[in-house]
PDB file of C-alpha atoms in Angstrom:
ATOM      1  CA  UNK A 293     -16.846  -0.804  -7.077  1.00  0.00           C
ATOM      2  CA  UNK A 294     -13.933  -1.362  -9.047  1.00  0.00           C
ATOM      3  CA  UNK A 295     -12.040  -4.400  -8.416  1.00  0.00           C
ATOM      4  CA  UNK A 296      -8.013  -3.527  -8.058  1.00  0.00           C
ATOM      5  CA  UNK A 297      -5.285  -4.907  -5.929  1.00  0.00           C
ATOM      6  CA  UNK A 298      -2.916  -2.032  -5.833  1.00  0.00           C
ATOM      7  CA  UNK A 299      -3.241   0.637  -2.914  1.00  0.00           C
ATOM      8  CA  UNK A 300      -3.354   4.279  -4.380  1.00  0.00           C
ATOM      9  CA  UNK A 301      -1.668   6.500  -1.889  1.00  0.00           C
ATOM     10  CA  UNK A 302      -3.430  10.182  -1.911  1.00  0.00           C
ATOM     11  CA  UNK A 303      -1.185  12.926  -3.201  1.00  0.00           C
ATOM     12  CA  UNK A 304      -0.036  15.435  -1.752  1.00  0.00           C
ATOM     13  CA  UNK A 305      -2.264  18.224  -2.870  1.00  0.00           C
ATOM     14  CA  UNK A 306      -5.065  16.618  -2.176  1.00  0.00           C
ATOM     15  CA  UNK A 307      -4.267  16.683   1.494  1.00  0.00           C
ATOM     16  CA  UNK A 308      -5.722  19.292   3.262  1.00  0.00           C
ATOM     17  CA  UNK A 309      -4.999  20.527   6.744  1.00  0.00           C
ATOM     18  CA  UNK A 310      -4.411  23.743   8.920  1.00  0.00           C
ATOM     19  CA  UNK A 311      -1.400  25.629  11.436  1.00  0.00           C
ATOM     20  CA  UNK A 312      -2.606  27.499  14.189  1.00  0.00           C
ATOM     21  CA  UNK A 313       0.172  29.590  14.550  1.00  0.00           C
ATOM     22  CA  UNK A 314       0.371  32.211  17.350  1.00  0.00           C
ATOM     23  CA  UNK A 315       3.392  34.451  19.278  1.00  0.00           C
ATOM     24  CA  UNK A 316       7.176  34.117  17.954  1.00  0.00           C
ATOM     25  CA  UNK A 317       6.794  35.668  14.125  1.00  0.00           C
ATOM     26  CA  UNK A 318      10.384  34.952  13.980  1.00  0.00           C
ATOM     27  CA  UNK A 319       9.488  31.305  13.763  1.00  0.00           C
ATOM     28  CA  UNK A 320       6.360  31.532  11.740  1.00  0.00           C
ATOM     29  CA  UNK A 321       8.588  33.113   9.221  1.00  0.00           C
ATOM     30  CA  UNK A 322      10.817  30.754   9.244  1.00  0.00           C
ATOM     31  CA  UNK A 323       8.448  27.945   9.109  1.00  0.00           C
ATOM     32  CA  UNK A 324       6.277  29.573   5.909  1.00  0.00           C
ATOM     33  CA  UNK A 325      10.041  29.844   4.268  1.00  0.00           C
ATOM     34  CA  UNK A 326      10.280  26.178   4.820  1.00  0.00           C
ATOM     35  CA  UNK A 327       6.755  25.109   4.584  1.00  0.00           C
ATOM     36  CA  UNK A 328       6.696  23.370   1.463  1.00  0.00           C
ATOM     37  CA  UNK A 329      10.150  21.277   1.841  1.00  0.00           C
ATOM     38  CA  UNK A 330       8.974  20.264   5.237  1.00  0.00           C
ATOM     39  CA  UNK A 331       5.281  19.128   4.161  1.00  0.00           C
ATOM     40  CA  UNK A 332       6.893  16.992   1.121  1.00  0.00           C
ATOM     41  CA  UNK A 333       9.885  15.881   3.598  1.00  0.00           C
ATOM     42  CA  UNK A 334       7.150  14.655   5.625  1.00  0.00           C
ATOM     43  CA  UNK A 335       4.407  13.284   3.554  1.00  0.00           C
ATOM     44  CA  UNK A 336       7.695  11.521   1.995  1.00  0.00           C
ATOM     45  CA  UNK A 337       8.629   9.876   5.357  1.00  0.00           C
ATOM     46  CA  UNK A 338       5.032   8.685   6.176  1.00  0.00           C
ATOM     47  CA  UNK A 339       4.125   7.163   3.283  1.00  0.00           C
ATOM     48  CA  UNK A 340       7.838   5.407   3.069  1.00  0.00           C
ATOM     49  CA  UNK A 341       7.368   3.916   6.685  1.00  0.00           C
ATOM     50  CA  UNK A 342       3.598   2.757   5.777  1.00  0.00           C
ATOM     51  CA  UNK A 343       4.578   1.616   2.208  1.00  0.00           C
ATOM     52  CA  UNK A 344       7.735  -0.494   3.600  1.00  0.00           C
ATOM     53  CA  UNK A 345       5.310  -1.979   6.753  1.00  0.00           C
ATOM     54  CA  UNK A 346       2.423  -2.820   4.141  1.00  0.00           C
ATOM     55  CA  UNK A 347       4.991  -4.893   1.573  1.00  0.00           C
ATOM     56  CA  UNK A 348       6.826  -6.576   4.576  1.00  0.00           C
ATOM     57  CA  UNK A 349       3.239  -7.876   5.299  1.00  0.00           C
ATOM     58  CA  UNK A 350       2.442  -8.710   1.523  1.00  0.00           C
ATOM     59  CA  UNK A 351       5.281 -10.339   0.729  1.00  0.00           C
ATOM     60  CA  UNK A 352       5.894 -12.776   3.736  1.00  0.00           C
ATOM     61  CA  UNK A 353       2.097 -13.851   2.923  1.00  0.00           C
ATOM     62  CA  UNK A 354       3.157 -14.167  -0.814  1.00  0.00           C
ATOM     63  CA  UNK A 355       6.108 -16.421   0.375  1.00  0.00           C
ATOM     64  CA  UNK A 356       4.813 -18.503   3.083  1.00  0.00           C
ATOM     65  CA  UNK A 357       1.277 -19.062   1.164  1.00  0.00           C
ATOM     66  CA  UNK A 358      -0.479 -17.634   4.089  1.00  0.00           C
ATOM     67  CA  UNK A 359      -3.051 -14.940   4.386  1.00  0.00           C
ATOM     68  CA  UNK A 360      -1.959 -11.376   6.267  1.00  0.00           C
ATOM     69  CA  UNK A 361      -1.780 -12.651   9.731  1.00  0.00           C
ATOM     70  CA  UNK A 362      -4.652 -11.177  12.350  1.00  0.00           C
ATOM     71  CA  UNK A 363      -6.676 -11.217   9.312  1.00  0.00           C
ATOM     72  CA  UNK A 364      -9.218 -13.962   9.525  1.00  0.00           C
ATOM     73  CA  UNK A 365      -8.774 -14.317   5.924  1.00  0.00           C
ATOM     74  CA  UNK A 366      -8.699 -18.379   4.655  1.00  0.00           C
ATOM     75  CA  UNK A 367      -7.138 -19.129   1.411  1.00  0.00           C
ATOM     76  CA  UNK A 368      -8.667 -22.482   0.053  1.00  0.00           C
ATOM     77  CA  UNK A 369      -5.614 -24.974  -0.452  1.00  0.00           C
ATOM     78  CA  UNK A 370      -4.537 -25.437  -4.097  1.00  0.00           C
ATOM     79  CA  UNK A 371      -6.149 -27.841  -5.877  1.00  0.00           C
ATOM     80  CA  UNK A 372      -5.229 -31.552  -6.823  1.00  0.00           C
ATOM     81  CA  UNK A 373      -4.820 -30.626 -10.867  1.00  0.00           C
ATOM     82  CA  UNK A 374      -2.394 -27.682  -9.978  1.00  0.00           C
ATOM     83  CA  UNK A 375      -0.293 -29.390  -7.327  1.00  0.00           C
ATOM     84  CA  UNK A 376       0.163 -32.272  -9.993  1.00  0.00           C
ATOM     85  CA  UNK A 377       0.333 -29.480 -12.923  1.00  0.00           C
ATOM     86  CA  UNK A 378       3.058 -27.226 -10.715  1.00  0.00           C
ATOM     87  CA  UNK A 379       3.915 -29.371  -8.021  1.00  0.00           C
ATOM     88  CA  UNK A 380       3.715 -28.117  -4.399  1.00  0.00           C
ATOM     89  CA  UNK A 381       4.204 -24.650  -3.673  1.00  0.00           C
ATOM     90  CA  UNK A 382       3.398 -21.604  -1.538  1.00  0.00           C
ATOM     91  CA  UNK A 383      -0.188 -20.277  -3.385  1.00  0.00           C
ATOM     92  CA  UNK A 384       1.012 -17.091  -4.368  1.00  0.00           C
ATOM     93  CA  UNK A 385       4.942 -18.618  -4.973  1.00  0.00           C
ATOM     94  CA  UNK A 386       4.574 -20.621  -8.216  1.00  0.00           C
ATOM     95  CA  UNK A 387       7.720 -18.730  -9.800  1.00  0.00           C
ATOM     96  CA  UNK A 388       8.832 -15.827  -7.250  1.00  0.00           C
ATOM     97  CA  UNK A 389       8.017 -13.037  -9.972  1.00  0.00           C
ATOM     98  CA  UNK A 390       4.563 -11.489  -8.201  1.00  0.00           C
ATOM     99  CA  UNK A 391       7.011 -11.644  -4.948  1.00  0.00           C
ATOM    100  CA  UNK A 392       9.890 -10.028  -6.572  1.00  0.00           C
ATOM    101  CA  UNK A 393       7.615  -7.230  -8.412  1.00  0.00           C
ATOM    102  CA  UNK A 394       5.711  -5.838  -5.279  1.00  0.00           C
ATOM    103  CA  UNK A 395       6.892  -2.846  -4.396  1.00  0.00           C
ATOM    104  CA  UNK A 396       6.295   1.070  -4.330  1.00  0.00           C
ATOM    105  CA  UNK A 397       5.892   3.105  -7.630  1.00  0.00           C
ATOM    106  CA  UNK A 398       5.709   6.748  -8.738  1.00  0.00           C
ATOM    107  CA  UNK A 399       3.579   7.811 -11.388  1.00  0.00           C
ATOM    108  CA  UNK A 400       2.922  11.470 -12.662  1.00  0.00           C
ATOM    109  CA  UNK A 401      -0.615  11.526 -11.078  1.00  0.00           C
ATOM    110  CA  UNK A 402      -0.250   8.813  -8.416  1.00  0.00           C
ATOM    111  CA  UNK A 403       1.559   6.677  -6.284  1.00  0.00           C
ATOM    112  CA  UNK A 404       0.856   2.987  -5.788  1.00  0.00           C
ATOM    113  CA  UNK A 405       1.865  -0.043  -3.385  1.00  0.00           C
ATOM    114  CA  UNK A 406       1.286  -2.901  -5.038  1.00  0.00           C
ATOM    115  CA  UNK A 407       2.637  -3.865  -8.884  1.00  0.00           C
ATOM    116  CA  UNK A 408       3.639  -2.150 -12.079  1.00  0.00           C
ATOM    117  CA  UNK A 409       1.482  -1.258 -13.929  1.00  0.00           C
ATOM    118  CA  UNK A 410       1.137  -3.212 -17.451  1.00  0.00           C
ATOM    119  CA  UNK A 411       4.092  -5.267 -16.578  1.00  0.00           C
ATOM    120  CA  UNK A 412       4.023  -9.035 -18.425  1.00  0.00           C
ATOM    121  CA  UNK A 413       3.880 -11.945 -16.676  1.00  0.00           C
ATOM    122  CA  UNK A 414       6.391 -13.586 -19.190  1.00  0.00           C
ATOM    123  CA  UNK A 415       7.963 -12.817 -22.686  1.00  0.00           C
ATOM    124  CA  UNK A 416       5.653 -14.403 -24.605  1.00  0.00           C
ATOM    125  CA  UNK A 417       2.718 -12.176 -23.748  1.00  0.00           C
ATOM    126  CA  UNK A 418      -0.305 -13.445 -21.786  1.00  0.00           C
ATOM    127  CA  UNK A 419      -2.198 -11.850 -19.024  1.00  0.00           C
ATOM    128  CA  UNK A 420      -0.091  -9.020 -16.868  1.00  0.00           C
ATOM    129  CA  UNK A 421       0.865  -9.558 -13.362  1.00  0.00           C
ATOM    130  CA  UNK A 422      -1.940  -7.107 -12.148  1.00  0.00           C
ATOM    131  CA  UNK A 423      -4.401  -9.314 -14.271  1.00  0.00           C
ATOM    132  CA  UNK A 424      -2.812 -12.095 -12.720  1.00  0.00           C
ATOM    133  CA  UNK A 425      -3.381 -10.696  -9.329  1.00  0.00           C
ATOM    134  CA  UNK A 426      -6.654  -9.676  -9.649  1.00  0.00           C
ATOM    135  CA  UNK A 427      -7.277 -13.650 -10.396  1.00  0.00           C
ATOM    136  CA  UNK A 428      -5.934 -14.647  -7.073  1.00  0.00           C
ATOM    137  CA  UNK A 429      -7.373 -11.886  -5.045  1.00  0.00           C
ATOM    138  CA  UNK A 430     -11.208 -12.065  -6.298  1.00  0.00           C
ATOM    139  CA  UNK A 431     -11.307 -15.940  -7.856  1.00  0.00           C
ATOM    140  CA  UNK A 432     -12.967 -16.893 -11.174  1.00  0.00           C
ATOM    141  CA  UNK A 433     -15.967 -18.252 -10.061  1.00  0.00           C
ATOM    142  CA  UNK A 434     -18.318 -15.219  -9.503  1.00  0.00           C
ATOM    143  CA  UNK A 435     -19.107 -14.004  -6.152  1.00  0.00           C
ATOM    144  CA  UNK A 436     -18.316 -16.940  -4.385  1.00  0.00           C
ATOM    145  CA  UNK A 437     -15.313 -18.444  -5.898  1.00  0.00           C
ATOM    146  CA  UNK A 438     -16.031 -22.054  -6.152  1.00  0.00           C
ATOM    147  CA  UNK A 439     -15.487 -25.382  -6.484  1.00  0.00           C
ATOM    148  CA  UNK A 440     -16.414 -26.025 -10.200  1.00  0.00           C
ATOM    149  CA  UNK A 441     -13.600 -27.302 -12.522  1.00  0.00           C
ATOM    150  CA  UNK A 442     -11.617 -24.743 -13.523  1.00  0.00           C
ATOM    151  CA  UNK A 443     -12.186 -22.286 -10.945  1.00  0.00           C
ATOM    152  CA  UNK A 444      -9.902 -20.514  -9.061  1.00  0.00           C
ATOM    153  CA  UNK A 445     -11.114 -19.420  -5.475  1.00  0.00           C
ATOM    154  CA  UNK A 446     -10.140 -15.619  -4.020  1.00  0.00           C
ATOM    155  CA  UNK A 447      -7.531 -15.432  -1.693  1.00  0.00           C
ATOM    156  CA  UNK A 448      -7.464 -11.678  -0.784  1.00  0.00           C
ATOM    157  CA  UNK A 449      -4.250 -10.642  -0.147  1.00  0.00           C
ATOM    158  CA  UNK A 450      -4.200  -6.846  -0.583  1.00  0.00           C
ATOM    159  CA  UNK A 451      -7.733  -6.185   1.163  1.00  0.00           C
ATOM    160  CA  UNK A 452      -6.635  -7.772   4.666  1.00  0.00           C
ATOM    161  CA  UNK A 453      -3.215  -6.465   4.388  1.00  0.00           C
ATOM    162  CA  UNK A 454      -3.971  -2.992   4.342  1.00  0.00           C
ATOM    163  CA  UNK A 455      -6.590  -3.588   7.192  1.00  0.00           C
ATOM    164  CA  UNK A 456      -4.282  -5.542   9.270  1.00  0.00           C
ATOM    165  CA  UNK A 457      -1.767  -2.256   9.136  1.00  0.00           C
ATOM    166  CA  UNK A 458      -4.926   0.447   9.943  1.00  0.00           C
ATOM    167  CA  UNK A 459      -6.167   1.150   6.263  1.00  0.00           C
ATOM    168  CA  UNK A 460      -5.419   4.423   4.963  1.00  0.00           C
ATOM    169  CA  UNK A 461      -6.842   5.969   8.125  1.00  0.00           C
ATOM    170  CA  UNK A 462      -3.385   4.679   9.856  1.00  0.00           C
ATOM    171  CA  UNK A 463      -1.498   6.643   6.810  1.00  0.00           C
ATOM    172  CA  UNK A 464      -3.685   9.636   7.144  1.00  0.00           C
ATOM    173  CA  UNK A 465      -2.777   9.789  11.209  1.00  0.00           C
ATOM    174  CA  UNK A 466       0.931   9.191   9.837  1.00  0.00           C
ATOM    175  CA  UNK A 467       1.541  11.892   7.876  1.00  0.00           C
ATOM    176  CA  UNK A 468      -0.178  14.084  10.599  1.00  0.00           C
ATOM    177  CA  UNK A 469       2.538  12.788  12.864  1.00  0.00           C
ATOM    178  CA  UNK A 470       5.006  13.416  10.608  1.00  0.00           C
ATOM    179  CA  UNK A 471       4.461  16.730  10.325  1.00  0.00           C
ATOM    180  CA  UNK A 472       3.428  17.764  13.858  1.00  0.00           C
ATOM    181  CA  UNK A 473       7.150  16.293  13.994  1.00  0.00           C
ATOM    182  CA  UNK A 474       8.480  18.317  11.792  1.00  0.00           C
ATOM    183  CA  UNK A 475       6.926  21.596  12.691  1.00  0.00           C
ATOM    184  CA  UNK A 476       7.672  20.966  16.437  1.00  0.00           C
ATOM    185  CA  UNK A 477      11.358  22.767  15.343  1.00  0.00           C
ATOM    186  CA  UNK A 478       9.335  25.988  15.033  1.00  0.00           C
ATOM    187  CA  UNK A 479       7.729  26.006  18.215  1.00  0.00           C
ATOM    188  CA  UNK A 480       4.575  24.953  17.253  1.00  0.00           C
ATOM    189  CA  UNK A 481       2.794  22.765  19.171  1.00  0.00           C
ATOM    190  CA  UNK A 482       1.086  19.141  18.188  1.00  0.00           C
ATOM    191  CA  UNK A 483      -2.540  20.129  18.835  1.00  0.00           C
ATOM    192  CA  UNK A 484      -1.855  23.483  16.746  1.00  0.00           C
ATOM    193  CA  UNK A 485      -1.806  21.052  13.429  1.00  0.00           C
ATOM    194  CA  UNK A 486      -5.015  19.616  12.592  1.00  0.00           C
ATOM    195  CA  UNK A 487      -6.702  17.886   9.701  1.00  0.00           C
TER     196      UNK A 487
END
């Protein structure tokens, strides 16, 4: 499996699920005329709320140098060479840029929670902030992280964060809300929109 940090959230066409629509044909007209608008009005909402929910957890992890909260994750303390290197300072804090780049972004094929994509940690080049985060999720020291010299242990961030919010099963039952909510104007009732 592909190591990555950023959450991919699943577009909109590749969401598939049904209307059971029965009686008033005044209404289902209605509704197919504004089928579309409401689906992406919808999917819009649901994936704002869980997007804004999942970075409010990231971010007060990333500033307080704790792991997600509820998520029986540990995060090794730093070590002596970079607390005399960079002095004290939240683990995931060193300069406030990873905090101040999370965030939600729009792509042509996808949209991701997490960081841009191929943005620089600095001007003068060096690894990006995704390679960057991949370094503090996963560690450098194999499978286990480590204690060698040199080594920098994992402390997953992204991983527990979207568990401790429901995973993408909690977005899935979102947008289902969502539009149940939405289609509720028509007459149709919650248990008539399925996955």
């Amino acid at each position: 499996m592909a190591r990555k940090v950023n959450v991919t959230l699943p577009n909109l066409s590749d969401l598939q699920f049904q209307i059971k629509l029965e009686g008033d044909w005044v209404r289902v007209g209605q509704l197919i005329d504004n089928l579309a608008p409401d689906i992406q009005k919808a999917y819009d909402t649901a994936t704002s709320k869980f997007a804004r929910a999942l970075l409010r957890i990231v971010k007060t992890s990333i500033a307080t140098g704790s792991p997600p909260k509820g998520s029986g994750v540990y995060w090794e303390p730093l070590s002596d060479a970079t607390l005399r290197k960079y002095g004290d300072h939240p683990t995931y804090y060193l300069t406030g840029l990873y905090h101040r780049s999370v965030g939600l972004f729009k792509y042509k094929s996808r949209t991701l929670i997490g960081l841009p994509i191929g943005k620089k940690r600095s001007s003068q080049g060096g690894l990006t902030l995704n390679q960057l985060a991949l370094i503090l999720e996963y560690g450098t020291g194999g499978k286990g992280g480590g204690k060698s010299r040199g080594t920098i242990p994992p402390r997953p961030l992204w991983g527990p964060s979207l568990k401790s919010i429901g995973g993408k099963e909690k977005l899935r039952a979102s947008i289902l809300t969502e539009l149940r909510r939405r289609f509720g104007k028509y007459g149709i009732k919650p248990n008539q929109v399925k996955w």
